[in-house]
Amino acid sequence: MIADILTVARKELLEILAMGGGGRRGWLSQLLMLGVFGVFLPLQSGRLWVESPLLLLSWAWLPYLLAASTVADSFAGERERHTLETLLASRLSDRAILLGKALAVIAYACGLAWAVVLLGLISLNVALFGQGLIFYSWSVSLGIVAFSLLGSGLAASAGVLISLRAATARQAAQTMSLIIFVFFIPIFVFQLLPPETQKAVVVYLGGLDPGQIALGAGGLLTVVDAALIAAALTRFQRARLILD
Amino acid sequence: MTPIAIRTQALTRDFKTVRAVDTLTLEVPAGIVFGFLGPNGSGKTTTIRLLLGLLEPSAGRAEVLGLDTRTHADGIRARAGALLEHSGLYERLSAEANLDFYARVWRLPGAARAARIKELLEPVGLWERRKEIVGNWSRGMKQKLAVARTLLHRPALVFLDEPTAGLDPVAAVELREQLADLAAREGVTVFLTTHNLAEAEKLCQQVAVIRQGRLLAVGGLDELRRRSGGPRAEVVGRGFSAAAVAALRARPEVADVEAQDGRLTIGLRGVTELAPLVSLLVQHGAEVEEVRKSQASLEEVFLALMEEQPQ
């Protein structure tokens, strides 16, 4: 089973890379991202780049966006390109196909995000040479790894679920982009609150330990990720995928 | 007794109000190329999907390689290969990457994987081009590669759904040769759907004809030819008088005679010596230039079956 998941993930990764690097534009967009997040922003922020508590949010957000941009293609794209039925006619189990596709998206998003992290550190250390080695604390390092996995996992599991039912890859991508707005709901709700309540919320959040917030958010993401993957596994039906 | 690769009993599949496969009962012996013929929309692809366990039957049952399609679909897919309606190739990847992926799917170990890919690509002239991106290839090359992919794991049974559809005549002939060669070399059972009757005639030992999901006929080519009329003789010449035609019709071995523009088409009852018939024509003043014995082509058999069973 694990060998099958890795086989599917390997093929998916090759396809994602071929899709991104298939044209000059694909590579350019990736280079641009590395340049902005790996060089420009770290140099602008200085030491704050490794010390800000809001850091973890960005390291969940970036892999989420990267994963969301590729996952829509997973099932809907294969169906459009007429490769899905052949895959379904192979000896691969439903779980191997679904989890392999999700794993590839997570690997791609985390790989690129971690490359950005590394490049950022190199840029900072070069720019601030002589001020000692600049690195994340162990807890933040662990947080980056965990949140990038959970963030990309959220996009991968939601995306696979959407892609299973979408008629086209474009439709799946559009639905994925709508989901991003869900994350802004708490901000909109916050702005609708009376000023006293807003103040109380800020005070309450300010009093919380950042570690506790991170743990709570991590726990919530883990539950949501697992629920979405479970839902996708339940909804995966070969006959329906072929007839759709 | 010849082992049976595929056995269906009253296999039926409905899509809402449409019956795509209708009480299909069929046996396909192992080790042959079996042609599954029918016009477009006759239920050929749905039958393959049912046999691979990709669709559940609405009624009836099917066994493939001794496994029930309802309960052991995974086992069937593990032992069979399939080239479906589309080639199913990953066009952004190279030919080698395509085969390597499916070789891994079928758990071929590393060294065996590379050797098998070479073994399959070399005879069809694609080995030297294995690093090329498949999307840039012609349809004929893609179909050859797809056939190679189907055979990677040395399956006992291969489903080929219209493999030469959309190919130019040269590519179709090349692919047909590849298929004939593989059937002989690899000893697999081939379940071939096609509406190209010349192709079926060249490749298949047995054929079944379906229309609107219903089986019209099944058997060896000779058997089907016999069913749609015996052998015929064509006589070309001059002076085929009404008396000569009447004399021919009176012979017990002659089923029917049709005269048209210096040509007689004589329907025969079974294998018959033609010399007495030619002598009879000459005795009635006919001048015979050419005599040919012929059999009904599969196309004629097919058309006769379609006429027998109006929609």
Coordinates of C-alpha atoms in Angstrom, one line a residue:
Chain A
M1 CA 0.0 0.0 0.0
I2 CA 2.7 2.5 1.0
A3 CA 4.8 1.5 -2.1
D4 CA 1.7 2.2 -4.3
I5 CA 1.1 5.6 -2.6
L6 CA 4.7 6.5 -3.3
T7 CA 4.4 5.3 -6.9
V8 CA 1.4 7.5 -7.5
A9 CA 3.0 10.5 -5.7
R10 CA 6.1 10.2 -7.7
K11 CA 4.2 10.3 -11.0
E12 CA 2.1 13.2 -9.8
L13 CA 5.2 15.1 -8.8
L14 CA 6.7 14.6 -12.2
E15 CA 3.5 15.9 -13.8
I16 CA 3.4 18.9 -11.4
L17 CA 7.0 19.7 -12.3
A18 CA 6.4 19.2 -16.0
M19 CA 3.3 21.5 -15.7
G20 CA 5.3 24.2 -13.9
G21 CA 8.4 23.8 -15.9
G22 CA 6.8 22.9 -19.1
G23 CA 7.1 26.5 -20.2
R24 CA 9.3 29.4 -19.4
R25 CA 6.5 31.1 -17.5
G26 CA 6.2 28.2 -15.1
W27 CA 9.8 28.4 -14.0
L28 CA 9.7 32.2 -13.9
S29 CA 6.8 32.2 -11.5
Q30 CA 8.6 29.8 -9.2
L31 CA 11.8 31.9 -9.4
L32 CA 9.8 35.0 -8.7
M33 CA 8.3 33.5 -5.6
L34 CA 11.8 32.4 -4.4
G35 CA 13.1 35.9 -5.1
V36 CA 10.2 37.6 -3.2
F37 CA 9.9 35.3 -0.2
G38 CA 13.5 34.0 -0.1
V39 CA 15.4 37.2 -0.8
F40 CA 13.4 40.5 -0.9
L41 CA 11.1 40.1 2.1
P42 CA 13.8 38.7 4.5
L43 CA 16.2 41.5 3.6
Q44 CA 13.3 44.1 4.1
S45 CA 12.4 42.6 7.5
G46 CA 15.9 42.0 8.9
R47 CA 16.0 40.0 12.1
L48 CA 12.2 40.3 12.4
W49 CA 12.0 37.7 9.7
V50 CA 13.0 35.0 12.1
E51 CA 11.7 36.5 15.4
S52 CA 8.1 37.7 14.6
P53 CA 5.4 35.5 16.2
L54 CA 3.3 36.0 13.1
L55 CA 5.8 34.0 11.2
L56 CA 4.0 30.7 11.6
L57 CA 0.9 32.1 10.0
S58 CA 2.9 32.8 6.8
W59 CA 4.5 29.4 6.8
A60 CA 1.0 27.8 6.8
W61 CA -0.4 30.2 4.3
L62 CA 2.3 30.0 1.6
P63 CA 2.2 26.1 1.4
Y64 CA -1.6 26.3 1.4
L65 CA -1.5 28.6 -1.7
L66 CA 1.1 26.5 -3.4
A67 CA -0.9 23.3 -2.8
A68 CA -4.2 25.0 -3.8
S69 CA -2.7 26.1 -7.1
T70 CA -1.8 22.5 -8.1
V71 CA -4.3 20.2 -6.5
A72 CA -7.3 21.2 -8.6
D73 CA -5.6 19.3 -11.5
S74 CA -5.4 16.0 -9.6
F75 CA -8.6 14.2 -10.6
A76 CA -10.4 16.8 -12.8
G77 CA -7.2 17.3 -14.9
E78 CA -6.7 13.6 -15.4
R79 CA -10.3 13.2 -16.5
E80 CA -9.9 16.1 -18.9
R81 CA -6.8 14.6 -20.4
H82 CA -8.4 11.1 -20.6
T83 CA -5.8 9.4 -18.4
L84 CA -8.0 8.8 -15.4
E85 CA -9.8 5.7 -16.7
T86 CA -6.6 3.9 -17.5
L87 CA -5.3 4.6 -14.0
L88 CA -8.6 3.3 -12.5
A89 CA -8.3 0.2 -14.7
S90 CA -4.9 -0.6 -13.1
R91 CA -4.3 -2.7 -10.0
L92 CA -4.0 0.4 -7.8
S93 CA -6.4 0.6 -4.8
D94 CA -8.7 3.6 -4.3
R95 CA -6.7 4.7 -1.3
A96 CA -3.3 4.5 -3.1
I97 CA -4.6 6.7 -5.9
L98 CA -6.2 9.3 -3.6
L99 CA -3.5 9.4 -1.0
G100 CA -0.7 9.4 -3.6
K101 CA -2.2 12.4 -5.3
A102 CA -2.6 14.3 -2.0
L103 CA 1.0 13.4 -0.9
A104 CA 2.4 14.7 -4.2
V105 CA 0.7 18.1 -3.7
I106 CA 1.9 18.3 -0.1
A107 CA 5.5 17.3 -1.1
Y108 CA 5.6 19.9 -3.8
A109 CA 4.1 22.7 -1.6
C110 CA 6.3 22.0 1.4
G111 CA 9.4 21.4 -0.7
L112 CA 9.1 24.8 -2.3
A113 CA 8.1 26.5 1.0
W114 CA 11.1 24.9 2.8
A115 CA 13.4 26.0 -0.1
V116 CA 12.1 29.6 0.5
V117 CA 12.8 29.3 4.2
L118 CA 16.3 28.1 3.6
L119 CA 16.9 30.8 1.0
G120 CA 15.6 33.5 3.4
L121 CA 18.0 32.3 6.1
I122 CA 20.9 32.4 3.6
S123 CA 20.0 35.9 2.4
L124 CA 19.7 37.2 6.0
N125 CA 23.0 35.6 7.1
V126 CA 24.8 37.0 4.1
A127 CA 23.2 40.5 4.5
L128 CA 23.9 40.6 8.3
F129 CA 27.3 38.9 8.1
G130 CA 29.3 39.4 11.3
Q131 CA 26.3 39.6 13.6
G132 CA 26.4 35.9 14.5
L133 CA 24.4 33.0 13.0
I134 CA 20.8 34.0 12.5
F135 CA 18.4 31.0 12.7
Y136 CA 14.9 30.2 13.9
S137 CA 14.5 28.9 17.5
W138 CA 13.8 25.2 17.7
S139 CA 10.2 25.7 18.6
V140 CA 9.7 28.0 15.6
S141 CA 11.6 25.5 13.3
L142 CA 9.3 22.8 14.5
G143 CA 6.3 25.1 14.0
I144 CA 7.3 25.9 10.4
V145 CA 7.6 22.2 9.5
A146 CA 4.3 21.4 11.2
F147 CA 2.3 24.3 9.9
S148 CA 3.6 24.0 6.3
L149 CA 2.5 20.3 6.4
L150 CA -0.9 21.2 7.9
G151 CA -1.5 24.1 5.6
S152 CA -0.6 22.2 2.5
G153 CA -2.5 19.2 3.8
L154 CA -5.6 21.3 4.2
A155 CA -5.4 22.5 0.6
A156 CA -4.5 19.0 -0.7
S157 CA -7.4 17.2 1.2
A158 CA -10.0 19.9 0.3
G159 CA -8.6 20.1 -3.3
V160 CA -8.8 16.3 -3.8
L161 CA -12.3 16.3 -2.6
I162 CA -13.3 19.1 -4.9
S163 CA -11.4 17.8 -7.8
L164 CA -13.1 14.4 -7.5
R165 CA -16.4 16.0 -8.4
A166 CA -15.4 18.9 -10.6
A167 CA -16.2 18.6 -14.3
T168 CA -13.0 20.4 -15.3
A169 CA -9.7 21.4 -13.7
R170 CA -10.7 25.0 -14.2
Q171 CA -13.9 24.5 -12.3
A172 CA -12.0 22.8 -9.5
A173 CA -9.5 25.7 -9.4
Q174 CA -12.3 28.2 -9.2
T175 CA -13.9 26.4 -6.3
M176 CA -10.6 26.2 -4.5
S177 CA -10.1 29.9 -4.9
L178 CA -13.5 30.5 -3.3
I179 CA -12.5 28.4 -0.3
I180 CA -9.7 30.9 0.5
F181 CA -12.5 33.4 1.4
V182 CA -13.5 31.2 4.2
F183 CA -10.3 32.2 6.0
F184 CA -11.3 35.8 5.9
I185 CA -14.7 35.3 7.6
P186 CA -13.3 35.7 11.1
I187 CA -11.7 39.1 10.0
F188 CA -15.1 40.2 8.5
V189 CA -16.9 39.1 11.6
F190 CA -14.4 40.9 13.8
Q191 CA -15.0 44.1 12.0
L192 CA -18.8 43.8 12.4
L193 CA -18.4 43.5 16.2
P194 CA -19.1 46.6 18.5
P195 CA -15.9 48.5 19.4
E196 CA -16.0 47.3 23.0
T197 CA -16.2 43.7 22.0
Q198 CA -13.4 44.1 19.5
K199 CA -11.3 45.6 22.3
A200 CA -12.2 42.7 24.6
V201 CA -11.2 40.2 21.9
V202 CA -7.9 41.9 21.3
V203 CA -7.2 41.9 25.0
Y204 CA -8.1 38.3 25.3
L205 CA -5.9 37.2 22.4
G206 CA -3.1 39.4 23.6
G207 CA -3.2 37.6 26.9
L208 CA -2.8 34.2 25.3
D209 CA 0.5 32.4 25.1
P210 CA 1.6 32.2 21.4
G211 CA 2.6 28.6 22.0
Q212 CA -0.9 27.8 23.1
I213 CA -2.4 29.5 20.1
A214 CA -0.1 27.6 17.8
L215 CA -1.0 24.3 19.5
G216 CA -4.7 25.0 19.3
A217 CA -4.5 26.1 15.6
G218 CA -2.4 23.0 14.8
G219 CA -4.8 20.7 16.5
L220 CA -7.8 22.3 14.7
L221 CA -6.0 22.0 11.3
T222 CA -5.1 18.3 12.0
V223 CA -8.7 17.5 12.7
V224 CA -10.0 19.4 9.6
D225 CA -7.3 17.8 7.4
A226 CA -8.2 14.3 8.6
A227 CA -11.9 14.9 8.2
L228 CA -11.5 16.1 4.7
I229 CA -9.3 13.1 3.7
A230 CA -11.8 10.7 5.3
A231 CA -14.6 12.4 3.3
A232 CA -12.6 12.1 0.1
L233 CA -11.9 8.4 0.7
T234 CA -15.6 7.8 1.3
R235 CA -16.6 9.7 -1.9
F236 CA -14.1 8.0 -4.1
Q237 CA -16.0 5.6 -6.4
R238 CA -14.5 4.3 -9.5
A239 CA -17.8 3.8 -11.4
R240 CA -18.9 7.4 -10.6
L241 CA -15.5 8.8 -11.6
I242 CA -15.7 7.1 -15.0
L243 CA -19.4 8.0 -15.7
D244 CA -18.9 11.6 -14.6
Chain B
M1 CA -11.0 -28.7 -22.4
T2 CA -9.9 -25.2 -23.3
P3 CA -9.9 -22.9 -20.3
I4 CA -12.3 -20.0 -20.4
A5 CA -10.9 -16.5 -19.9
I6 CA -14.2 -14.7 -19.8
R7 CA -17.6 -16.0 -19.0
T8 CA -20.7 -13.8 -18.8
Q9 CA -24.2 -14.9 -17.9
A10 CA -27.1 -12.6 -18.7
L11 CA -24.9 -9.6 -18.0
T12 CA -26.9 -6.5 -18.1
R13 CA -26.2 -2.8 -17.5
D14 CA -28.7 0.0 -17.5
F15 CA -28.0 3.7 -17.5
K16 CA -31.3 5.3 -16.3
T17 CA -33.7 4.4 -19.1
V18 CA -31.1 3.1 -21.5
R19 CA -30.0 -0.5 -21.5
A20 CA -26.4 -0.5 -22.7
V21 CA -25.7 -4.2 -22.2
D22 CA -28.6 -6.6 -22.5
T23 CA -28.5 -10.1 -21.1
L24 CA -25.1 -10.8 -22.6
T25 CA -24.1 -14.5 -22.3
L26 CA -20.7 -15.2 -23.7
E27 CA -17.6 -17.4 -23.3
V28 CA -14.2 -16.4 -24.5
P29 CA -11.6 -19.2 -24.6
A30 CA -8.2 -18.5 -23.2
G31 CA -5.3 -17.8 -25.6
I32 CA -7.2 -16.4 -28.6
V33 CA -7.8 -13.0 -30.1
F34 CA -11.6 -12.5 -29.6
G35 CA -13.2 -9.8 -31.6
F36 CA -16.2 -8.0 -30.1
L37 CA -17.9 -6.3 -33.0
G38 CA -20.7 -3.8 -33.1
P39 CA -21.6 -0.4 -34.5
N40 CA -20.9 2.8 -32.5
G41 CA -22.9 2.9 -29.3
S42 CA -23.6 -0.8 -29.3
G43 CA -22.3 -1.4 -25.7
K44 CA -18.7 -2.6 -26.5
T45 CA -17.0 -0.1 -24.1
T46 CA -19.6 -0.6 -21.4
T47 CA -19.0 -4.4 -21.6
I48 CA -15.2 -3.9 -21.2
R49 CA -15.9 -1.6 -18.2
L50 CA -18.1 -4.3 -16.7
L51 CA -15.5 -7.0 -17.3
L52 CA -12.8 -4.9 -15.6
G53 CA -15.1 -4.3 -12.6
L54 CA -15.1 -0.6 -13.2
L55 CA -18.9 -0.6 -13.4
E56 CA -21.3 -2.8 -11.5
P57 CA -23.7 -4.9 -13.6
S58 CA -27.4 -4.1 -13.1
A59 CA -28.2 -7.8 -13.5
G60 CA -26.4 -11.0 -14.4
R61 CA -22.8 -11.8 -13.7
A62 CA -19.4 -12.1 -15.2
E63 CA -16.2 -14.0 -14.5
V64 CA -12.9 -12.9 -15.8
L65 CA -9.9 -15.2 -15.4
G66 CA -12.0 -17.2 -13.0
L67 CA -12.8 -14.2 -10.8
D68 CA -16.2 -12.6 -10.2
T69 CA -16.3 -9.0 -11.4
R70 CA -18.5 -7.9 -8.4
T71 CA -16.4 -9.4 -5.7
H72 CA -12.8 -9.7 -7.1
A73 CA -12.5 -6.6 -9.4
D74 CA -9.1 -5.8 -7.9
G75 CA -7.8 -9.2 -8.7
I76 CA -9.0 -9.0 -12.3
R77 CA -7.4 -5.6 -12.8
A78 CA -4.2 -7.0 -11.3
R79 CA -4.0 -9.8 -13.9
A80 CA -5.4 -8.0 -16.9
G81 CA -4.2 -5.1 -19.1
A82 CA -6.4 -2.6 -20.7
L83 CA -6.1 -0.1 -23.6
L84 CA -9.3 1.8 -23.3
E85 CA -11.1 4.3 -25.5
H86 CA -8.2 6.8 -25.1
S87 CA -4.5 5.9 -25.0
G88 CA -4.4 7.1 -21.4
L89 CA -0.8 8.4 -21.7
Y90 CA 0.6 11.2 -19.7
E91 CA 1.4 13.6 -22.5
R92 CA 3.7 15.9 -20.4
L93 CA 5.9 13.0 -19.6
S94 CA 8.4 11.1 -21.7
A95 CA 7.6 7.6 -23.2
E96 CA 10.0 6.0 -20.7
A97 CA 8.5 7.9 -17.7
N98 CA 5.0 6.7 -18.8
L99 CA 6.1 3.0 -19.0
D100 CA 8.2 3.4 -15.8
F101 CA 5.2 4.6 -13.9
Y102 CA 3.0 1.7 -14.9
A103 CA 5.9 -0.8 -14.4
R104 CA 6.1 0.5 -10.8
V105 CA 2.3 0.2 -10.5
W106 CA 2.7 -3.4 -11.4
R107 CA 5.6 -3.7 -9.1
L108 CA 8.2 -4.8 -11.5
P109 CA 11.6 -4.7 -9.8
G110 CA 14.2 -2.1 -10.9
A111 CA 16.3 -4.1 -13.3
A112 CA 13.3 -6.1 -14.7
R113 CA 11.5 -2.8 -15.3
A114 CA 14.2 -1.4 -17.5
A115 CA 14.7 -4.6 -19.4
R116 CA 10.9 -5.1 -20.0
I117 CA 10.6 -1.5 -21.3
K118 CA 13.4 -2.1 -23.8
E119 CA 11.9 -5.5 -24.7
L120 CA 8.6 -3.9 -25.6
L121 CA 9.8 -0.7 -27.2
E122 CA 12.5 -2.1 -29.4
P123 CA 10.3 -4.2 -31.7
V124 CA 8.0 -1.3 -32.5
G125 CA 10.9 1.1 -33.1
L126 CA 10.3 3.4 -30.2
W127 CA 13.3 2.5 -28.0
E128 CA 15.5 5.2 -29.5
R129 CA 12.8 7.8 -28.9
R130 CA 11.9 6.8 -25.3
K131 CA 13.2 10.1 -23.8
E132 CA 10.9 12.2 -26.0
I133 CA 7.8 13.9 -24.5
V134 CA 4.7 11.8 -25.6
G135 CA 2.6 14.9 -26.3
N136 CA 4.7 15.6 -29.4
W137 CA 4.2 12.2 -30.9
S138 CA 1.8 11.1 -33.7
R139 CA -1.4 9.2 -32.7
G140 CA 0.1 6.0 -34.2
M141 CA 3.2 6.2 -32.1
K142 CA 1.1 6.9 -29.0
Q143 CA -1.1 3.9 -29.7
K144 CA 2.0 1.7 -30.1
L145 CA 3.3 3.0 -26.8
A146 CA -0.1 2.4 -25.1
V147 CA -0.2 -1.2 -26.3
A148 CA 3.3 -1.6 -24.9
R149 CA 2.1 -0.2 -21.6
T150 CA -0.8 -2.6 -21.5
L151 CA 1.7 -5.6 -21.8
L152 CA 4.2 -4.4 -19.2
H153 CA 3.2 -6.9 -16.5
R154 CA 2.7 -9.8 -18.9
P155 CA -1.1 -10.0 -18.3
A156 CA -3.0 -13.1 -19.0
L157 CA -5.8 -11.1 -20.7
V158 CA -5.7 -7.8 -22.6
F159 CA -8.7 -5.6 -23.4
L160 CA -8.2 -3.4 -26.4
D161 CA -11.0 -0.9 -27.1
E162 CA -10.9 0.2 -30.7
P163 CA -7.0 0.3 -30.8
T164 CA -6.8 1.5 -34.4
A165 CA -9.6 4.0 -34.3
G166 CA -8.5 7.4 -35.8
L167 CA -5.2 6.1 -37.2
D168 CA -4.1 6.6 -40.7
P169 CA -4.0 3.3 -42.8
V170 CA -0.2 2.9 -42.5
A171 CA -0.2 3.3 -38.7
A172 CA -3.3 1.0 -38.5
V173 CA -1.5 -1.7 -40.4
E174 CA 1.6 -1.4 -38.3
L175 CA -0.4 -1.5 -35.0
R176 CA -2.4 -4.5 -36.3
E177 CA 0.9 -6.3 -37.0
Q178 CA 2.1 -5.4 -33.5
L179 CA -1.1 -6.9 -32.1
A180 CA -0.9 -10.1 -34.1
D181 CA 2.7 -10.4 -33.1
L182 CA 2.0 -9.9 -29.4
A183 CA -0.8 -12.4 -29.4
A184 CA 1.5 -15.0 -30.9
R185 CA 4.6 -14.1 -28.9
E186 CA 3.1 -13.4 -25.5
G187 CA 0.3 -16.0 -25.7
V188 CA -2.2 -13.7 -24.1
T189 CA -6.0 -13.7 -24.5
V190 CA -7.0 -10.5 -26.4
F191 CA -10.5 -9.1 -26.1
L192 CA -10.6 -6.7 -29.0
T193 CA -13.5 -4.4 -29.7
T194 CA -13.7 -2.8 -33.1
H195 CA -16.0 -1.8 -35.8
N196 CA -13.3 -2.3 -38.4
L197 CA -14.3 -5.6 -39.8
A198 CA -11.3 -6.1 -42.0
E199 CA -9.2 -5.8 -38.8
A200 CA -11.2 -8.4 -37.0
E201 CA -11.0 -10.7 -39.9
K202 CA -7.2 -10.5 -39.9
L203 CA -6.7 -10.8 -36.2
C204 CA -9.5 -12.7 -34.6
Q205 CA -10.0 -16.4 -34.2
Q206 CA -13.5 -15.9 -32.8
V207 CA -15.9 -13.0 -32.9
A208 CA -19.1 -11.9 -31.3
V209 CA -21.4 -9.3 -32.9
I210 CA -23.6 -7.1 -30.7
R211 CA -26.1 -4.3 -31.4
Q212 CA -27.9 -2.2 -28.8
G213 CA -26.3 -4.3 -26.1
R214 CA -27.7 -7.6 -27.4
L215 CA -25.6 -10.4 -28.7
L216 CA -26.5 -11.2 -32.3
A217 CA -24.0 -14.0 -33.1
V218 CA -20.9 -15.6 -31.7
G219 CA -18.4 -18.1 -33.1
G220 CA -15.5 -18.7 -35.3
L221 CA -15.3 -16.8 -38.6
D222 CA -16.0 -19.8 -40.7
E223 CA -19.0 -20.7 -38.5
L224 CA -20.4 -17.2 -38.9
R225 CA -19.8 -17.3 -42.7
R226 CA -21.7 -20.5 -42.9
R227 CA -24.5 -19.1 -40.9
S228 CA -24.9 -16.2 -43.3
G229 CA -24.8 -18.3 -46.4
G230 CA -22.4 -20.9 -47.9
P231 CA -19.6 -20.4 -50.3
R232 CA -20.1 -18.7 -53.7
A233 CA -18.8 -18.9 -57.2
E234 CA -18.4 -16.1 -59.5
V235 CA -18.3 -16.8 -63.3
V236 CA -17.3 -14.1 -65.7
G237 CA -18.0 -14.5 -69.4
R238 CA -20.6 -14.0 -72.2
G239 CA -23.8 -15.7 -73.4
F240 CA -25.4 -16.5 -70.0
S241 CA -28.9 -17.3 -71.4
A242 CA -32.0 -17.7 -69.3
A243 CA -31.9 -21.4 -70.1
A244 CA -28.3 -21.6 -68.8
V245 CA -29.3 -19.9 -65.6
A246 CA -32.4 -22.1 -65.2
A247 CA -30.3 -25.2 -65.7
L248 CA -27.9 -24.0 -63.0
R249 CA -30.8 -23.3 -60.6
A250 CA -32.1 -26.9 -61.2
R251 CA -28.8 -28.4 -59.8
P252 CA -29.1 -29.6 -56.2
E253 CA -25.8 -28.1 -55.1
V254 CA -26.8 -24.6 -56.2
A255 CA -28.8 -22.4 -53.7
D256 CA -29.3 -19.4 -56.0
V257 CA -28.0 -17.7 -59.1
E258 CA -27.8 -14.0 -59.9
A259 CA -26.9 -12.8 -63.3
Q260 CA -25.6 -9.3 -63.9
D261 CA -23.5 -7.7 -66.7
G262 CA -21.7 -10.7 -67.9
R263 CA -21.2 -12.0 -64.4
L264 CA -22.9 -14.9 -62.6
T265 CA -22.9 -15.1 -58.9
I266 CA -23.8 -18.6 -57.8
G267 CA -24.7 -19.4 -54.2
L268 CA -23.5 -22.9 -53.3
R269 CA -24.7 -25.4 -50.7
G270 CA -21.5 -26.5 -49.0
V271 CA -18.2 -27.3 -50.6
T272 CA -18.9 -28.1 -54.3
E273 CA -16.9 -29.0 -57.4
L274 CA -17.3 -26.2 -59.9
A275 CA -16.3 -28.2 -63.1
P276 CA -19.8 -29.8 -63.7
L277 CA -21.4 -26.3 -63.3
V278 CA -19.0 -24.7 -65.8
S279 CA -19.6 -27.7 -68.3
L280 CA -23.3 -27.1 -67.9
L281 CA -22.9 -23.4 -68.8
V282 CA -20.7 -24.2 -71.8
Q283 CA -23.3 -26.8 -73.0
H284 CA -25.9 -24.0 -73.0
G285 CA -23.7 -21.9 -75.2
A286 CA -22.0 -19.7 -72.7
E287 CA -18.3 -18.5 -73.1
V288 CA -16.6 -18.7 -69.7
E289 CA -13.5 -16.4 -69.2
E290 CA -13.0 -16.7 -65.4
V291 CA -14.3 -18.7 -62.5
R292 CA -13.7 -17.8 -58.9
K293 CA -14.7 -19.4 -55.6
S294 CA -15.3 -17.0 -52.7
Q295 CA -16.6 -16.9 -49.2
A296 CA -18.7 -14.2 -47.5
S297 CA -16.5 -11.6 -46.0
L298 CA -16.9 -10.7 -42.3
E299 CA -18.4 -7.4 -43.5
E300 CA -21.1 -9.3 -45.4
V301 CA -21.7 -11.5 -42.4
F302 CA -22.0 -8.4 -40.2
L303 CA -24.4 -6.6 -42.6
A304 CA -26.5 -9.8 -42.9
L305 CA -26.8 -10.0 -39.1
M306 CA -27.8 -6.3 -38.9
E307 CA -30.5 -6.9 -41.6
E308 CA -31.7 -10.0 -39.8
Q309 CA -32.2 -8.2 -36.6
P310 CA -33.8 -4.8 -37.4
Q311 CA -33.6 -2.1 -34.7

